[in-house]
Amino acid sequence: MDKIVILDFGGQYCHLISRRVRDFGVRAEVIPSNISEKLLLADKSIKGIILSGGARSVYEKDAPKFDKEILKSSIPILGICYGHQLIAHLMGGKVLSGKSGEYGLMNLNIKNGTEILARFGKSKNVWMNHRDIVVKLPKSSVCVASTEHSKIAAFANKKQKIFGVQFHPEVSHTENGDRILKNFVIDICKCKKSWTSTLVAQNLIRETRKVIGNDKMIIGLSGGVDSSVAAALVGRAIGKKLIAVYVDTGLMRDSETKFIKKTFRRKNLNLKIVKAEGRFFNALKGISSPEQKRKIIGKLFADIFYEISKKERASFLIQGTIYSDRIESGLTKHSSKIKSHHNVGGLPKNLKMKLYEPLKDLYKDEVRKLALELGLPKEITVRQVFPGPGLAVRIIGEITPERVKIVRQAGKIIEEELRETEFWKNIWMSFAVLLSVKSVGIQGDERSYKYPVVVRIVESRDAMTANFSKIPFSILEKISTRITNEIREVNRVVYDITNKPPATMEWE
Ligand code: XMP
């Protein structure tokens, strides 16, 4: 498969670039910027290199750089923002550390609308986010566009196929920005469109057979779409040598174990159900810190998987980790750790089994497409996402069986009230969060002092960003009334109206 690589200089839109490229049907991968030319060019599937943006100035002592030799390769290169400045800096141009930058929409004047700017239009609004500017062209390059502040807002070196744009074509605010990326990926790099679910599935099945050989393996099956797809995929590759383990942690959704049995028993899967409620509640006793909860849960999962692997003589553990899990767990050198997603950062470092994560490079919507490709039932493919640590990260403060019961019941009410509405199809997740504070209420003519429940309903495409759902008050009121009527321990319901960022979807 032809591939575009994105060298990550730490820019906040770096992963958006790979998204956009994949949307054209071309494989894209974000990799650390300090990779050597030798290692990079050893991968013959690479047809183009994009240098991402970044927050630094090329003159800063420890600013991220890349192997200059890459610029001498015959592979086309496109620098975006910091990448644009870095190319200019390394190829004999000049970058000026700006006193004032350009932030937001700027008008771009196009001088030469061919190649990288072909079919982009005459004058366009583009999204700028920078302080430094390129003031002298890099060697053998011509300026192809400018703004009032950036005289060299885009340049092209036709012979070497090296291009730079100061603005961000990957951000949706840039009018027709996709066109620029498409010009680069399809017309300049000549990538063939091969990133389709069918080919992705075939490749992954082949890769799995190669990685695993004749070994037996176990997979942690949670009932979510990721682990179900991973199980179906690996099942196709190695058949009965795969043992699917569902751990009932006591922190699962309502009737989850029943659902798992019903859905997977008939799927001809070697399924093991482990009841471990007691172990999880004991280990979590008195623990309030979100990161500590995740680590404890991750370790317990690992212990259980290890015990089973010893019994079954399996050497691999498969997890349904996807791309966004890894990014938020601090995957790349420059990405900061938001939380230790239990299936990434939560597992202990000295895991005694080999780990295999076939979906680690896919975004959520790509996993859902793969689920359809693999013929998984609709109950799985359209299922709401549920976090690996389960309801533990939806209870602020200590976790007790009583508090789990409250948050589970409230979550069930929210789902029941939304399921039949027109909003359901757009919802990424809808759930309840139980807080640790109490507030005063009046119920049955008496003072009450009880916990509030937060209702969280979000819409998202790939988990990286999200918006709270604009659900009508009448539905929210119904949810609120049912929660306070049906759950004795709750006297107040609030709706979370925060997007991601600045919040995350889950509360912990
Ligand atoms: P956040 O809260 O980070 O969540 O905005 C993004 C998506 O990831 C899910 N999530 C997890 N999934 N293990 C998982 O498998 C985890 O530790 C974890 N934490 C969050 C979350 O439910 C949401 O869909």
Short mmCIF file of C-alpha atoms and ligand atoms in Angstrom, two decimals:
data_model
loop_
_atom_site.label_atom_id
_atom_site.label_comp_id
_atom_site.label_asym_id
_atom_site.label_seq_id
_atom_site.Cartn_x
_atom_site.Cartn_y
_atom_site.Cartn_z
CA MET A 1 0.00 0.00 0.00
CA ASP A 2 1.32 3.44 -0.89
CA LYS A 3 1.89 5.47 2.22
CA ILE A 4 2.30 9.09 3.29
CA VAL A 5 4.25 9.71 6.48
CA ILE A 6 3.80 12.74 8.65
CA LEU A 7 6.82 13.77 10.70
CA ASP A 8 5.50 15.00 14.03
CA PHE A 9 6.97 18.27 15.24
CA GLY A 10 4.41 18.54 18.01
CA GLY A 11 1.76 20.65 16.29
CA GLN A 12 -1.74 20.32 17.66
CA TYR A 13 -3.16 19.54 14.20
CA CYS A 14 -0.58 16.87 13.36
CA HIS A 15 -2.99 13.94 13.59
CA LEU A 16 -5.60 15.80 11.56
CA ILE A 17 -3.23 15.64 8.61
CA SER A 18 -3.20 11.84 8.67
CA ARG A 19 -7.00 11.82 8.99
CA ARG A 20 -7.38 13.96 5.91
CA VAL A 21 -4.99 11.81 3.88
CA ARG A 22 -6.81 8.63 4.87
CA ASP A 23 -10.08 10.22 3.82
CA PHE A 24 -8.64 10.31 0.28
CA GLY A 25 -8.20 6.53 0.51
CA VAL A 26 -4.44 6.63 1.12
CA ARG A 27 -2.60 5.10 4.05
CA ALA A 28 -1.04 7.70 6.37
CA GLU A 29 1.05 7.37 9.48
CA VAL A 30 2.39 9.88 12.00
CA ILE A 31 5.95 9.15 13.07
CA PRO A 32 8.49 10.86 15.34
CA SER A 33 10.40 13.65 13.58
CA ASN A 34 13.83 12.40 14.63
CA ILE A 35 13.76 9.25 12.46
CA SER A 36 16.95 8.76 10.41
CA GLU A 37 16.93 9.08 6.62
CA LYS A 38 18.19 5.50 6.34
CA LEU A 39 15.38 4.04 8.40
CA LEU A 40 12.73 6.18 6.75
CA LEU A 41 13.77 5.40 3.20
CA ALA A 42 14.05 1.68 3.96
CA ASP A 43 10.24 1.67 3.83
CA LYS A 44 9.60 1.49 0.11
CA SER A 45 5.87 2.11 0.46
CA ILE A 46 6.48 5.76 1.41
CA LYS A 47 5.47 7.97 -1.49
CA GLY A 48 5.42 11.34 0.24
CA ILE A 49 6.52 13.09 3.44
CA ILE A 50 4.64 15.83 5.25
CA LEU A 51 6.36 17.89 7.92
CA SER A 52 3.80 18.94 10.53
CA GLY A 53 3.46 22.22 12.35
CA GLY A 54 4.93 22.78 15.78
CA ALA A 55 5.00 25.35 18.53
CA ARG A 56 8.72 26.15 18.47
CA SER A 57 10.98 28.51 16.53
CA VAL A 58 13.65 26.97 14.28
CA TYR A 59 16.28 29.05 16.12
CA GLU A 60 15.53 27.62 19.56
CA LYS A 61 18.37 25.42 20.76
CA ASP A 62 16.27 22.34 21.44
CA ALA A 63 13.66 22.93 18.72
CA PRO A 64 12.74 19.64 16.97
CA LYS A 65 14.73 19.04 13.79
CA PHE A 66 14.85 16.19 11.31
CA ASP A 67 17.51 14.37 9.34
CA LYS A 68 18.54 16.90 6.67
CA GLU A 69 19.49 14.09 4.29
CA ILE A 70 15.76 13.44 3.81
CA LEU A 71 15.60 16.66 1.78
CA LYS A 72 17.94 15.11 -0.78
CA SER A 73 15.74 12.08 -1.40
CA SER A 74 13.55 11.94 -4.49
CA ILE A 75 10.38 11.61 -2.38
CA PRO A 76 8.10 14.69 -2.52
CA ILE A 77 7.97 16.74 0.68
CA LEU A 78 5.38 19.21 1.96
CA GLY A 79 6.12 21.38 4.98
CA ILE A 80 3.21 22.88 6.91
CA CYS A 81 3.72 25.91 9.21
CA TYR A 82 6.77 24.95 11.35
CA GLY A 83 7.60 22.36 8.66
CA HIS A 84 7.51 25.13 6.03
CA GLN A 85 9.88 27.26 8.11
CA LEU A 86 12.20 24.35 8.85
CA ILE A 87 12.61 23.48 5.16
CA ALA A 88 13.40 27.12 4.37
CA HIS A 89 15.87 27.29 7.26
CA LEU A 90 17.67 24.08 6.27
CA MET A 91 17.76 24.82 2.54
CA GLY A 92 19.44 28.21 2.62
CA GLY A 93 16.39 30.45 3.07
CA LYS A 94 15.80 32.70 6.05
CA VAL A 95 13.24 32.64 8.84
CA LEU A 96 12.54 35.73 10.89
CA SER A 97 11.47 35.30 14.48
CA GLY A 98 8.35 37.38 14.30
CA LYS A 99 7.47 40.08 16.76
CA SER A 100 3.84 39.56 15.96
CA GLY A 101 2.34 36.54 14.25
CA GLU A 102 -0.79 35.72 12.28
CA TYR A 103 -3.58 33.91 14.09
CA GLY A 104 -6.88 32.97 12.51
CA LEU A 105 -8.26 33.48 9.04
CA MET A 106 -6.05 35.42 6.60
CA ASN A 107 -6.52 36.25 2.97
CA LEU A 108 -4.13 34.36 0.70
CA ASN A 109 -3.01 35.87 -2.58
CA ILE A 110 -2.08 33.23 -5.08
CA LYS A 111 0.72 34.03 -7.52
CA ASN A 112 1.02 30.67 -9.18
CA GLY A 113 -1.97 28.39 -8.96
CA THR A 114 -0.35 25.24 -10.33
CA GLU A 115 0.96 22.02 -8.74
CA ILE A 116 0.51 22.33 -4.96
CA LEU A 117 -2.04 25.16 -5.38
CA ALA A 118 -3.75 23.75 -8.49
CA ARG A 119 -7.55 24.16 -8.48
CA PHE A 120 -7.35 25.94 -5.14
CA GLY A 121 -8.92 29.14 -6.39
CA LYS A 122 -7.65 32.67 -6.84
CA SER A 123 -7.85 34.20 -3.42
CA LYS A 124 -8.80 32.22 -0.35
CA ASN A 125 -9.16 32.47 3.40
CA VAL A 126 -6.58 30.29 5.07
CA TRP A 127 -6.02 29.40 8.73
CA MET A 128 -2.80 30.81 10.17
CA ASN A 129 -1.29 30.06 13.56
CA HIS A 130 2.32 31.26 13.71
CA ARG A 131 4.76 33.84 14.98
CA ASP A 132 7.86 33.28 12.77
CA ILE A 133 7.87 33.92 9.02
CA VAL A 134 9.97 32.88 6.03
CA VAL A 135 11.59 36.04 4.61
CA LYS A 136 14.07 34.55 2.10
CA LEU A 137 13.22 31.71 -0.23
CA PRO A 138 14.98 28.38 0.17
CA LYS A 139 17.33 27.30 -2.67
CA SER A 140 15.78 26.76 -6.11
CA SER A 141 12.31 27.72 -4.89
CA VAL A 142 9.73 30.22 -6.04
CA CYS A 143 7.11 31.99 -3.99
CA VAL A 144 3.61 30.85 -5.03
CA ALA A 145 1.40 32.69 -2.51
CA SER A 146 1.52 35.44 0.08
CA THR A 147 -0.55 37.18 2.72
CA GLU A 148 -0.22 40.72 3.95
CA HIS A 149 2.07 39.63 6.78
CA SER A 150 3.79 36.59 5.19
CA LYS A 151 5.29 37.55 1.86
CA ILE A 152 6.34 33.93 1.39
CA ALA A 153 3.20 32.13 2.57
CA ALA A 154 3.80 29.24 0.17
CA PHE A 155 6.77 28.17 -1.94
CA ALA A 156 7.53 25.46 -4.47
CA ASN A 157 10.72 23.77 -5.58
CA LYS A 158 9.44 22.12 -8.71
CA LYS A 159 12.55 20.15 -9.54
CA GLN A 160 12.99 18.51 -6.15
CA LYS A 161 9.24 18.43 -5.48
CA ILE A 162 9.61 20.22 -2.16
CA PHE A 163 6.78 22.52 -1.07
CA GLY A 164 5.96 24.67 1.92
CA VAL A 165 2.79 26.34 3.15
CA GLN A 166 2.74 28.65 6.13
CA PHE A 167 -0.99 28.09 6.72
CA HIS A 168 -2.83 24.93 7.77
CA PRO A 169 -4.65 23.20 4.89
CA GLU A 170 -5.66 20.33 7.22
CA VAL A 171 -7.88 22.56 9.38
CA SER A 172 -11.46 22.81 8.20
CA HIS A 173 -11.42 26.62 8.53
CA THR A 174 -9.07 26.83 5.53
CA GLU A 175 -11.43 27.08 2.56
CA ASN A 176 -10.81 24.21 0.16
CA GLY A 177 -7.77 23.12 2.22
CA ASP A 178 -8.34 19.48 1.28
CA ARG A 179 -7.54 20.42 -2.31
CA ILE A 180 -3.94 21.28 -1.37
CA LEU A 181 -3.42 17.99 0.47
CA LYS A 182 -5.04 16.10 -2.39
CA ASN A 183 -2.78 17.87 -4.93
CA PHE A 184 0.19 16.71 -2.91
CA VAL A 185 -0.91 13.16 -2.14
CA ILE A 186 -2.62 12.17 -5.37
CA ASP A 187 -1.12 14.39 -8.11
CA ILE A 188 2.41 15.05 -6.87
CA CYS A 189 3.17 11.85 -4.88
CA LYS A 190 0.99 9.75 -7.21
CA CYS A 191 -0.37 7.63 -4.37
CA LYS A 192 -2.82 4.94 -5.36
CA LYS A 193 -6.06 4.77 -3.40
CA SER A 194 -5.83 1.53 -1.48
CA TRP A 195 -6.91 2.37 2.07
CA THR A 196 -10.23 0.55 1.92
CA SER A 197 -11.79 -1.65 4.62
CA THR A 198 -11.42 -4.75 2.47
CA LEU A 199 -7.71 -4.24 1.89
CA VAL A 200 -7.09 -3.12 5.46
CA ALA A 201 -8.74 -6.32 6.73
CA GLN A 202 -6.78 -8.52 4.31
CA ASN A 203 -3.50 -6.88 5.28
CA LEU A 204 -4.21 -7.20 8.99
CA ILE A 205 -5.11 -10.88 8.69
CA ARG A 206 -1.85 -11.49 6.80
CA GLU A 207 0.14 -9.48 9.34
CA THR A 208 -1.46 -11.34 12.26
CA ARG A 209 -0.50 -14.74 10.83
CA LYS A 210 3.06 -13.52 10.35
CA VAL A 211 3.40 -12.06 13.85
CA ILE A 212 1.82 -14.96 15.69
CA GLY A 213 3.07 -17.97 13.79
CA ASN A 214 1.87 -21.13 15.50
CA ASP A 215 1.36 -19.66 18.96
CA LYS A 216 -1.87 -19.63 20.92
CA MET A 217 -3.16 -16.27 22.04
CA ILE A 218 -5.74 -14.70 24.27
CA ILE A 219 -7.74 -11.57 23.70
CA GLY A 220 -9.40 -9.34 26.26
CA LEU A 221 -12.97 -9.10 24.97
CA SER A 222 -14.95 -6.25 26.48
CA GLY A 223 -17.97 -6.29 24.18
CA GLY A 224 -17.00 -2.93 22.74
CA VAL A 225 -16.51 -2.51 19.02
CA ASP A 226 -12.69 -2.37 19.22
CA SER A 227 -12.06 -5.62 21.02
CA SER A 228 -14.85 -7.33 19.06
CA VAL A 229 -13.26 -6.31 15.76
CA ALA A 230 -9.82 -7.39 16.99
CA ALA A 231 -11.28 -10.76 18.04
CA ALA A 232 -13.06 -11.27 14.71
CA LEU A 233 -9.96 -10.33 12.76
CA VAL A 234 -7.54 -12.51 14.71
CA GLY A 235 -10.14 -15.29 14.78
CA ARG A 236 -10.11 -15.24 10.98
CA ALA A 237 -6.34 -15.40 10.98
CA ILE A 238 -5.74 -18.17 13.52
CA GLY A 239 -9.14 -19.78 14.22
CA LYS A 240 -9.48 -21.82 17.42
CA LYS A 241 -5.98 -20.93 18.60
CA LEU A 242 -7.57 -17.72 19.86
CA ILE A 243 -9.16 -17.70 23.32
CA ALA A 244 -11.43 -14.74 24.02
CA VAL A 245 -11.53 -13.74 27.68
CA TYR A 246 -14.31 -11.58 29.05
CA VAL A 247 -13.60 -10.34 32.57
CA ASP A 248 -16.64 -9.36 34.61
CA THR A 249 -15.06 -6.65 36.76
CA GLY A 250 -18.30 -5.62 38.44
CA LEU A 251 -17.76 -2.26 36.73
CA MET A 252 -19.54 -3.09 33.49
CA ARG A 253 -22.72 -1.73 31.92
CA ASP A 254 -26.14 -3.07 32.91
CA SER A 255 -26.65 -6.74 31.85
CA GLU A 256 -23.31 -6.76 30.05
CA THR A 257 -22.33 -10.34 30.87
CA LYS A 258 -25.66 -11.56 29.54
CA PHE A 259 -25.13 -9.55 26.35
CA ILE A 260 -21.64 -10.99 25.86
CA LYS A 261 -22.83 -14.57 26.31
CA LYS A 262 -25.71 -14.09 23.91
CA THR A 263 -23.68 -12.30 21.25
CA PHE A 264 -20.46 -14.28 21.23
CA ARG A 265 -21.45 -17.81 22.21
CA ARG A 266 -23.20 -18.24 18.90
CA LYS A 267 -20.21 -16.76 17.04
CA ASN A 268 -18.25 -19.94 17.35
CA LEU A 269 -15.65 -18.21 19.49
CA ASN A 270 -13.57 -19.94 22.15
CA LEU A 271 -15.06 -17.76 24.92
CA LYS A 272 -14.08 -17.74 28.62
CA ILE A 273 -16.01 -15.70 31.16
CA VAL A 274 -14.09 -14.77 34.31
CA LYS A 275 -16.06 -13.51 37.31
CA ALA A 276 -13.70 -11.17 39.15
CA GLU A 277 -15.94 -8.61 40.85
CA GLY A 278 -14.54 -9.28 44.30
CA ARG A 279 -10.94 -8.91 43.20
CA PHE A 280 -11.61 -5.55 41.53
CA PHE A 281 -13.60 -4.04 44.41
CA ASN A 282 -10.97 -5.16 46.93
CA ALA A 283 -8.12 -3.69 44.94
CA LEU A 284 -9.95 -0.38 44.46
CA LYS A 285 -10.96 0.05 48.10
CA GLY A 286 -10.17 3.57 49.34
CA ILE A 287 -8.71 4.70 45.97
CA SER A 288 -9.84 8.07 44.58
CA SER A 289 -7.08 9.15 42.19
CA PRO A 290 -8.10 8.60 38.53
CA GLU A 291 -4.63 7.55 37.39
CA GLN A 292 -4.26 5.16 40.32
CA LYS A 293 -7.65 3.59 39.52
CA ARG A 294 -6.58 3.04 35.91
CA LYS A 295 -3.24 1.51 36.93
CA ILE A 296 -4.85 -0.84 39.46
CA ILE A 297 -7.46 -1.97 36.94
CA GLY A 298 -4.84 -2.39 34.22
CA LYS A 299 -2.67 -4.51 36.50
CA LEU A 300 -5.57 -6.72 37.57
CA PHE A 301 -6.55 -7.32 33.95
CA ALA A 302 -2.93 -8.22 33.18
CA ASP A 303 -2.76 -10.62 36.17
CA ILE A 304 -5.95 -12.37 35.08
CA PHE A 305 -4.83 -12.64 31.46
CA TYR A 306 -1.48 -14.01 32.62
CA GLU A 307 -3.11 -16.65 34.82
CA ILE A 308 -5.23 -17.83 31.91
CA SER A 309 -2.36 -17.74 29.45
CA LYS A 310 -0.31 -20.00 31.72
CA LYS A 311 -3.15 -22.48 31.94
CA GLU A 312 -3.80 -22.38 28.20
CA ARG A 313 -0.12 -22.07 27.18
CA ALA A 314 -0.79 -18.91 25.20
CA SER A 315 2.10 -16.54 24.59
CA PHE A 316 0.38 -13.48 23.14
CA LEU A 317 -2.11 -11.02 24.56
CA ILE A 318 -4.19 -9.18 21.97
CA GLN A 319 -5.81 -5.88 22.74
CA GLY A 320 -8.22 -3.73 20.78
CA THR A 321 -6.18 -0.57 21.31
CA ILE A 322 -6.87 2.04 18.66
CA TYR A 323 -5.02 5.11 17.49
CA SER A 324 -6.75 7.72 19.69
CA ASP A 325 -6.06 5.61 22.82
CA ARG A 326 -2.38 5.75 22.03
CA ILE A 327 -2.26 9.45 21.23
CA GLU A 328 -3.94 10.36 24.50
CA SER A 329 -1.67 8.03 26.43
CA GLY A 330 1.34 9.99 25.15
CA LEU A 331 2.20 7.94 22.06
CA THR A 332 4.50 10.36 20.33
CA LYS A 333 7.47 12.24 21.63
CA HIS A 334 5.64 15.53 21.58
CA SER A 335 2.11 14.47 22.48
CA SER A 336 1.38 14.95 26.15
CA LYS A 337 -0.17 12.25 28.29
CA ILE A 338 -3.81 13.06 28.95
CA LYS A 339 -4.69 9.80 30.69
CA SER A 340 -3.36 6.25 30.84
CA HIS A 341 -5.98 4.48 28.75
CA HIS A 342 -6.03 1.19 30.55
CA ASN A 343 -5.28 -0.83 27.46
CA VAL A 344 -2.21 1.25 26.73
CA GLY A 345 -0.61 3.02 29.66
CA GLY A 346 -2.50 1.12 32.33
CA LEU A 347 -0.85 -2.23 31.65
CA PRO A 348 2.20 -2.89 33.84
CA LYS A 349 5.59 -2.33 32.18
CA ASN A 350 6.74 -5.87 32.98
CA LEU A 351 3.80 -7.56 31.25
CA LYS A 352 4.79 -11.20 31.10
CA MET A 353 3.23 -11.82 27.69
CA LYS A 354 3.91 -10.52 24.21
CA LEU A 355 1.43 -7.79 23.30
CA TYR A 356 -0.17 -7.54 19.87
CA GLU A 357 -2.47 -4.65 18.96
CA PRO A 358 -3.72 -5.11 15.39
CA LEU A 359 -5.92 -1.99 15.39
CA LYS A 360 -3.36 0.37 16.85
CA ASP A 361 -3.18 2.55 13.72
CA LEU A 362 -6.91 2.89 13.09
CA TYR A 363 -9.32 5.62 14.06
CA LYS A 364 -12.70 4.75 15.52
CA ASP A 365 -14.73 5.29 12.37
CA GLU A 366 -12.28 3.10 10.47
CA VAL A 367 -12.75 0.36 13.08
CA ARG A 368 -16.52 0.60 12.67
CA LYS A 369 -16.15 0.21 8.90
CA LEU A 370 -13.94 -2.82 9.51
CA ALA A 371 -16.63 -4.28 11.79
CA LEU A 372 -19.08 -4.15 8.89
CA GLU A 373 -16.49 -5.65 6.57
CA LEU A 374 -16.01 -8.55 8.99
CA GLY A 375 -19.74 -9.10 9.23
CA LEU A 376 -20.13 -8.34 12.94
CA PRO A 377 -23.75 -7.97 14.10
CA LYS A 378 -25.32 -4.54 14.28
CA GLU A 379 -25.64 -4.72 18.08
CA ILE A 380 -21.85 -4.53 18.14
CA THR A 381 -21.07 -2.17 15.28
CA VAL A 382 -23.39 0.61 16.38
CA ARG A 383 -22.72 0.16 20.08
CA GLN A 384 -21.70 3.14 22.14
CA VAL A 385 -18.08 3.23 23.21
CA PHE A 386 -17.40 2.13 26.77
CA PRO A 387 -14.08 2.78 28.51
CA GLY A 388 -11.87 -0.17 29.47
CA PRO A 389 -11.79 0.75 33.18
CA GLY A 390 -15.58 0.78 33.01
CA LEU A 391 -17.78 2.61 35.50
CA ALA A 392 -14.73 3.16 37.75
CA VAL A 393 -13.90 6.31 35.77
CA ARG A 394 -17.49 7.53 36.01
CA ILE A 395 -17.47 7.59 39.80
CA ILE A 396 -15.62 10.53 41.27
CA GLY A 397 -14.00 9.45 44.51
CA GLU A 398 -14.14 6.03 46.05
CA ILE A 399 -15.65 3.06 44.25
CA THR A 400 -18.06 0.88 46.21
CA PRO A 401 -20.61 -1.65 44.94
CA GLU A 402 -23.41 0.71 46.10
CA ARG A 403 -21.98 3.68 44.16
CA VAL A 404 -21.50 1.51 41.05
CA LYS A 405 -25.14 0.50 41.25
CA ILE A 406 -26.22 4.16 41.25
CA VAL A 407 -24.15 5.18 38.24
CA ARG A 408 -25.12 2.04 36.31
CA GLN A 409 -28.83 2.57 36.93
CA ALA A 410 -28.62 6.28 35.99
CA GLY A 411 -26.73 5.39 32.79
CA LYS A 412 -29.41 2.87 31.88
CA ILE A 413 -32.16 5.48 32.31
CA ILE A 414 -30.27 7.97 30.11
CA GLU A 415 -29.87 5.36 27.37
CA GLU A 416 -33.52 4.27 27.56
CA GLU A 417 -34.73 7.86 27.20
CA LEU A 418 -32.48 8.61 24.24
CA ARG A 419 -32.61 5.35 22.32
CA GLU A 420 -35.89 6.01 20.54
CA THR A 421 -35.19 9.66 19.73
CA GLU A 422 -33.80 11.16 16.53
CA PHE A 423 -30.69 12.20 18.48
CA TRP A 424 -29.53 8.66 19.21
CA LYS A 425 -27.80 8.09 15.87
CA ASN A 426 -25.51 11.10 16.36
CA ILE A 427 -24.51 10.31 19.91
CA TRP A 428 -21.00 8.99 20.56
CA MET A 429 -21.65 8.29 24.22
CA SER A 430 -24.35 9.03 26.77
CA PHE A 431 -23.74 8.18 30.38
CA ALA A 432 -23.98 9.24 34.01
CA VAL A 433 -21.22 10.38 36.32
CA LEU A 434 -21.61 10.18 40.08
CA LEU A 435 -20.01 12.99 42.05
CA SER A 436 -18.53 12.75 45.52
CA VAL A 437 -20.09 15.91 46.93
CA LYS A 438 -23.64 16.06 48.29
CA SER A 439 -26.23 18.78 48.04
CA VAL A 440 -29.46 19.69 49.79
CA GLY A 441 -32.81 18.85 48.23
CA ILE A 442 -36.43 18.51 49.17
CA GLN A 443 -38.14 15.21 48.52
CA GLY A 444 -41.51 14.15 49.93
CA ASP A 445 -41.71 17.36 52.02
CA GLU A 446 -38.44 16.42 53.71
CA ARG A 447 -34.91 17.74 53.53
CA SER A 448 -32.56 15.45 51.68
CA TYR A 449 -28.75 15.53 51.47
CA LYS A 450 -27.60 13.34 48.61
CA TYR A 451 -25.29 12.89 45.63
CA PRO A 452 -25.80 14.71 42.34
CA VAL A 453 -25.59 12.83 39.05
CA VAL A 454 -24.07 14.44 35.96
CA VAL A 455 -25.61 13.58 32.61
CA ARG A 456 -22.98 13.56 29.86
CA ILE A 457 -24.05 13.22 26.22
CA VAL A 458 -21.45 13.86 23.51
CA GLU A 459 -21.08 13.74 19.75
CA SER A 460 -17.76 12.94 18.10
CA ARG A 461 -16.30 11.48 14.95
CA ASP A 462 -13.09 9.91 16.15
CA ALA A 463 -12.79 10.58 19.90
CA MET A 464 -10.13 13.25 19.44
CA THR A 465 -12.60 16.11 19.81
CA ALA A 466 -16.24 16.16 20.88
CA ASN A 467 -19.21 18.46 21.34
CA PHE A 468 -21.90 18.13 23.97
CA SER A 469 -25.25 17.18 22.41
CA LYS A 470 -27.84 19.91 22.13
CA ILE A 471 -30.59 17.67 23.49
CA PRO A 472 -33.99 19.40 24.01
CA PHE A 473 -34.76 20.36 27.59
CA SER A 474 -37.92 18.24 27.52
CA ILE A 475 -35.84 15.05 27.11
CA LEU A 476 -33.32 16.17 29.71
CA GLU A 477 -36.18 16.89 32.10
CA LYS A 478 -37.59 13.40 31.61
CA ILE A 479 -34.15 11.91 32.31
CA SER A 480 -33.74 14.09 35.40
CA THR A 481 -37.18 13.21 36.76
CA ARG A 482 -36.67 9.51 36.25
CA ILE A 483 -33.22 9.52 37.89
CA THR A 484 -34.39 11.34 41.03
CA ASN A 485 -37.58 9.26 41.22
CA GLU A 486 -36.01 5.86 40.60
CA ILE A 487 -32.66 6.19 42.37
CA ARG A 488 -33.12 6.78 46.07
CA GLU A 489 -29.58 8.06 46.65
CA VAL A 490 -29.81 10.96 44.14
CA ASN A 491 -31.59 14.31 44.57
CA ARG A 492 -30.06 16.46 41.82
CA VAL A 493 -29.19 16.05 38.13
CA VAL A 494 -26.95 18.39 36.11
CA TYR A 495 -26.14 18.43 32.38
CA ASP A 496 -22.51 18.75 31.31
CA ILE A 497 -22.25 21.44 28.61
CA THR A 498 -18.49 21.24 28.01
CA ASN A 499 -16.87 20.30 24.72
CA LYS A 500 -13.62 18.34 24.29
CA PRO A 501 -11.28 20.19 24.50
CA PRO A 502 -11.17 21.75 27.06
CA ALA A 503 -12.79 18.82 28.92
CA THR A 504 -12.40 15.14 28.06
CA MET A 505 -15.51 13.04 27.45
CA GLU A 506 -15.13 10.97 30.59
CA TRP A 507 -14.71 12.78 33.88
CA GLU A 508 -11.58 10.88 34.86
P1 XMP B 1 -11.84 10.85 26.76
O1 XMP B 1 -12.43 10.80 28.12
O2 XMP B 1 -10.35 10.66 26.80
O3 XMP B 1 -12.40 9.56 26.02
O4 XMP B 1 -12.23 12.03 25.97
C1 XMP B 1 -12.29 9.31 24.65
C2 XMP B 1 -12.94 7.98 24.38
O5 XMP B 1 -12.12 6.93 24.92
C3 XMP B 1 -12.83 6.19 25.89
N1 XMP B 1 -11.91 5.90 27.00
C4 XMP B 1 -11.28 4.75 27.17
N2 XMP B 1 -11.32 3.62 26.46
N3 XMP B 1 -9.76 2.62 27.93
C5 XMP B 1 -10.56 2.55 26.86
O6 XMP B 1 -10.62 1.49 26.25
C6 XMP B 1 -9.65 3.73 28.70
O7 XMP B 1 -8.91 3.77 29.66
C7 XMP B 1 -10.45 4.85 28.28
N4 XMP B 1 -10.60 6.11 28.77
C8 XMP B 1 -11.52 6.73 27.95
C9 XMP B 1 -13.96 7.09 26.33
O8 XMP B 1 -15.03 6.33 26.83
C10 XMP B 1 -14.28 7.84 25.05
O9 XMP B 1 -15.13 7.13 24.20
#
